[in-house]
Amino acid sequence: MERSTRQRHAIRSALEAAGRPLLPSEIHAEAQREIAALGLATVYRNIKQLTAAGDIRPVELPGDPARYELAVHKHHHHFRCKSCSRVFDVHACPGNMQKLAPPGFKVDGHELTLYGLCSGCQ
Amino acid sequence: MERSTRQRHAIRSALEAAGRPLLPSEIHAEAQREIAALGLATVYRNIKQLTAAGDIRPVELPGDPARYELAVHKHHHHFRCKSCSRVFDVHACPGNMQKLAPPGFKVDGHELTLYGLCSGCQ
DNA sequence: ATACTTGCAAAACATTTGCAGTGAG
DNA sequence: CTCACTGCAAATGTTTTGCAAGTAT
């Protein structure tokens, strides 16, 4: 069973306060302002548990370690601006991808990232 | 200046023979069939150099370490088997993505990854 | 010869796990 | 009272780096 601990609350609060994807080390630093003795291993364990529970979601940018954010949105994709490097949510989805796979392959999920210029960088 | 060594040749050959993105450890194992004493550090050093030279390209999938493939291939996507974790090239492409982006955004590239079961793992 | 390369081992990182003690239900 | 949770340290797993020896040009 899942318990409600001070540590877990501090970690969730850190993500809520940030409003942007945070690195595990950033979550750790932020949550330590609430609980000084908080261990980094506990942050990782909670990230894993919260992710499994669907409360938070990993945001993986090529080259960097995974960041985490609250799972506020439903299925969506990402648009990364080549100029400002910011990542935006794209709520459209091309739909079924089965026809793209080689014969004999079964598709049951997909991930799409668009690259280009955002409206502010045109 | 860039030299042509046996090691570099073996590494490039491994990627040519595979025809799919390989992990550094897979490149190492394959290239060792040609040069038994090949060190893993040498594989990493060559990957870095070949990437900088534009000969190979990294394929970064969420959750696991970067794979590498020859940069010769034209535009394509990837399929990752949830069972055996291998990654395959998908030469089909859904095409124009502009309509998915928010108004005011200009799309000039995209990356797509499919997840599911490969023919061997059904 | 020169200086880029290599193999090995150790280092640098990010993440996970073992364990004994702690605390929520 | 129980057993999930925690902190700490040690263990993993991946990629990088220091160094002395090797080798392509």
XYZ file of C-alpha atoms (C1' of nucleotides) in Angstrom:
294
model
C 0.000 0.000 0.000
C 1.086 3.547 -0.706
C 1.695 5.748 2.323
C 1.682 9.504 2.635
C 4.992 10.660 4.034
C 6.523 14.074 4.612
C 9.167 13.236 2.022
C 6.659 12.375 -0.662
C 4.749 15.554 0.022
C 7.898 17.666 -0.237
C 8.814 16.053 -3.552
C 5.375 16.602 -5.006
C 5.370 20.180 -3.756
C 8.675 20.858 -5.438
C 7.219 19.778 -8.782
C 4.044 21.766 -8.260
C 5.979 24.891 -7.339
C 8.333 24.646 -10.297
C 5.713 24.315 -13.012
C 8.365 22.972 -15.339
C 10.172 19.645 -15.725
C 12.856 19.173 -13.059
C 15.936 16.986 -12.871
C 16.088 14.517 -9.946
C 18.889 16.616 -8.489
C 16.752 19.754 -8.793
C 13.830 18.043 -7.102
C 16.205 16.944 -4.364
C 17.608 20.428 -3.821
C 14.169 22.035 -3.804
C 12.595 19.444 -1.496
C 15.507 19.747 0.912
C 14.375 23.278 1.677
C 11.476 21.530 3.406
C 13.282 18.457 4.737
C 17.004 19.025 5.106
C 17.874 15.359 5.684
C 16.069 14.147 2.562
C 18.180 11.583 0.741
C 18.692 11.518 -2.998
C 17.817 7.810 -3.075
C 14.435 8.657 -1.596
C 13.863 11.162 -4.376
C 14.586 8.489 -6.957
C 12.391 5.950 -5.207
C 9.516 8.395 -5.091
C 9.994 9.461 -8.681
C 9.691 5.828 -9.653
C 6.618 5.271 -7.546
C 4.887 8.466 -8.615
C 5.642 7.675 -12.239
C 4.223 4.156 -11.868
C 1.134 5.653 -10.233
C 0.758 8.054 -13.150
C 1.099 11.172 -11.005
C 4.200 12.408 -12.769
C 5.683 11.766 -16.165
C 9.277 11.659 -17.455
C 10.332 14.238 -20.026
C 13.338 12.982 -21.941
C 15.350 15.446 -24.007
C 18.112 13.959 -26.160
C 21.473 14.255 -24.471
C 20.247 15.119 -20.968
C 19.102 12.946 -18.102
C 15.319 12.589 -17.728
C 13.326 15.376 -16.126
C 9.962 14.947 -14.438
C 6.746 16.956 -14.416
C 3.249 16.542 -13.037
C 1.124 14.398 -15.338
C -1.454 17.110 -15.905
C -1.973 16.490 -19.601
C -3.251 13.453 -21.464
C -1.606 11.782 -24.481
C 0.301 14.395 -26.411
C 3.494 14.997 -28.333
C 6.199 17.626 -28.238
C 7.477 20.429 -30.387
C 11.002 21.613 -29.797
C 12.024 25.019 -31.103
C 15.412 24.906 -32.810
C 15.999 28.523 -31.903
C 15.023 28.893 -28.254
C 15.164 25.148 -27.353
C 11.920 25.354 -25.458
C 9.593 22.374 -25.617
C 5.868 22.816 -26.222
C 3.011 20.372 -25.976
C 1.302 19.335 -29.193
C -2.161 18.000 -28.537
C -2.779 16.749 -32.048
C -1.878 13.180 -32.974
C -1.556 11.496 -36.362
C -3.306 8.401 -34.988
C -2.791 4.756 -35.867
C 0.769 3.944 -36.868
C 0.388 0.232 -37.581
C 0.659 0.715 -41.322
C 4.155 2.218 -40.995
C 5.702 -0.828 -39.341
C 7.353 -3.650 -41.284
C 5.217 -6.751 -41.885
C 4.983 -8.959 -38.812
C 5.558 -6.108 -36.372
C 2.825 -5.133 -33.937
C 2.583 -1.459 -32.948
C 0.915 -0.540 -29.670
C 2.397 2.837 -28.891
C 4.305 5.738 -30.368
C 6.095 8.949 -29.583
C 6.449 11.941 -31.858
C 8.616 15.030 -31.615
C 8.384 17.935 -34.040
C 11.251 20.327 -34.653
C 11.074 23.816 -36.097
C 10.450 27.393 -35.062
C 7.897 28.406 -32.486
C 5.629 31.379 -33.033
C 7.887 33.635 -30.981
C 11.045 32.776 -32.916
C 9.813 33.088 -36.492
C 44.258 14.913 -38.143
C 42.109 11.794 -38.420
C 43.941 8.520 -38.903
C 42.729 5.256 -40.348
C 43.289 2.506 -37.810
C 42.279 -1.131 -37.636
C 40.054 -0.331 -34.665
C 38.182 2.423 -36.445
C 37.650 0.166 -39.429
C 36.288 -2.637 -37.257
C 33.867 -0.240 -35.544
C 32.606 1.140 -38.828
C 32.254 -2.381 -40.223
C 30.178 -3.448 -37.241
C 27.707 -0.641 -37.925
C 27.615 -1.405 -41.650
C 26.979 -5.083 -41.018
C 24.209 -4.506 -38.480
C 21.994 -2.246 -40.558
C 20.259 -1.091 -37.392
C 21.232 1.246 -34.536
C 23.648 -0.395 -32.105
C 24.503 0.261 -28.491
C 28.152 1.032 -27.730
C 28.367 -2.353 -26.025
C 26.933 -4.058 -29.111
C 29.422 -2.264 -31.348
C 32.151 -3.372 -28.975
C 31.078 -7.012 -28.999
C 30.728 -7.097 -32.786
C 34.009 -5.298 -33.480
C 35.835 -7.629 -31.113
C 35.183 -10.467 -33.530
C 37.688 -8.646 -35.727
C 40.013 -7.313 -33.026
C 39.812 -9.315 -29.830
C 41.789 -6.841 -27.715
C 39.608 -3.859 -28.664
C 38.849 -1.747 -25.598
C 35.443 -0.330 -24.806
C 36.965 3.099 -24.226
C 38.247 3.038 -27.773
C 34.752 2.332 -29.021
C 33.455 5.375 -27.156
C 36.296 7.552 -28.382
C 35.630 6.528 -31.957
C 31.903 6.970 -31.636
C 32.527 10.506 -30.504
C 34.921 11.221 -33.303
C 32.798 9.627 -36.018
C 29.760 11.511 -34.765
C 31.633 14.803 -34.849
C 32.772 14.000 -38.382
C 29.168 13.302 -39.400
C 29.844 9.685 -40.375
C 27.472 8.252 -37.802
C 24.466 9.619 -35.957
C 23.117 9.059 -32.449
C 19.663 7.534 -31.993
C 18.369 8.512 -28.565
C 15.367 6.675 -27.222
C 13.803 7.514 -23.860
C 14.896 5.210 -21.110
C 18.041 3.721 -22.528
C 21.513 4.743 -23.603
C 22.116 6.220 -27.057
C 22.510 3.934 -30.014
C 24.442 4.771 -33.170
C 23.918 4.152 -36.870
C 25.608 5.180 -40.108
C 24.550 8.630 -41.217
C 24.189 7.341 -44.766
C 20.573 6.313 -44.336
C 17.941 8.691 -45.591
C 15.017 9.982 -43.555
C 13.495 7.196 -41.484
C 12.072 6.384 -38.071
C 12.523 3.711 -35.448
C 10.654 0.813 -33.933
C 11.560 -0.497 -30.524
C 10.499 -3.979 -29.463
C 9.103 -4.013 -25.929
C 10.190 -7.591 -25.504
C 13.761 -7.826 -26.787
C 14.472 -4.058 -26.636
C 16.156 -4.049 -30.019
C 15.605 -1.063 -32.279
C 14.775 -1.384 -35.979
C 14.637 1.124 -38.790
C 11.214 2.000 -40.194
C 11.452 3.418 -43.665
C 7.859 4.504 -43.899
C 6.845 8.013 -42.833
C 3.453 9.572 -42.167
C 4.551 12.659 -44.101
C 3.604 16.238 -43.516
C 3.364 17.130 -39.852
C 2.686 20.828 -40.255
C -1.012 20.410 -39.547
C -0.280 18.968 -36.087
C 1.609 22.007 -34.865
C -0.098 24.931 -33.124
C -0.871 27.981 -35.303
C 2.191 30.137 -35.910
C 4.628 27.260 -35.499
C 6.790 26.209 -38.431
C 7.673 22.516 -38.626
C 10.777 21.563 -40.565
C 11.600 18.203 -39.073
C 10.235 15.426 -36.928
C 11.152 12.243 -35.150
C 8.876 9.284 -34.620
C 9.348 6.174 -32.532
C 7.001 3.208 -32.591
C 6.745 0.708 -29.740
C 5.444 -2.830 -29.867
C 6.547 -6.363 -30.685
C 8.944 -7.253 -33.483
C 8.251 -10.200 -35.772
C 10.551 -12.462 -33.779
C 8.897 -11.725 -30.420
C 5.233 -12.115 -31.295
C 60.085 11.687 -35.713
C 55.592 13.488 -34.482
C 51.413 13.342 -32.418
C 47.123 10.813 -32.965
C 45.518 6.238 -31.013
C 45.091 2.530 -28.074
C 44.408 -0.545 -23.812
C 43.852 -0.607 -19.198
C 42.477 1.077 -14.959
C 40.552 4.549 -12.326
C 37.347 8.369 -12.264
C 33.112 10.708 -12.984
C 28.110 10.502 -13.141
C 23.432 8.974 -12.798
C 20.583 5.601 -10.770
C 19.613 1.454 -7.914
C 19.808 -1.551 -4.061
C 20.949 -3.717 0.688
C 20.111 -3.019 5.336
C 18.841 -1.692 9.812
C 16.113 1.710 11.877
C 11.724 4.786 11.574
C 7.000 5.992 11.318
C 2.224 5.918 9.088
C -2.064 3.371 9.458
C 2.018 -3.912 15.920
C 3.224 -4.129 10.802
C 5.329 -3.370 6.979
C 6.092 0.361 3.653
C 9.403 4.049 3.877
C 13.755 6.350 4.879
C 18.849 7.550 5.153
C 23.194 6.076 4.292
C 26.567 3.653 1.974
C 27.835 0.465 -1.234
C 26.793 -1.396 -5.730
C 25.460 -0.786 -10.737
C 25.825 0.651 -15.241
C 27.418 3.931 -18.579
C 30.608 7.128 -20.440
C 34.966 9.746 -19.722
C 39.742 10.451 -18.644
C 44.870 9.836 -17.279
C 48.820 7.644 -18.687
C 52.389 4.950 -20.823
C 53.004 2.345 -24.877
C 51.854 1.647 -29.811
C 51.430 3.065 -34.702
C 49.917 5.653 -38.934
C 51.685 9.179 -41.699
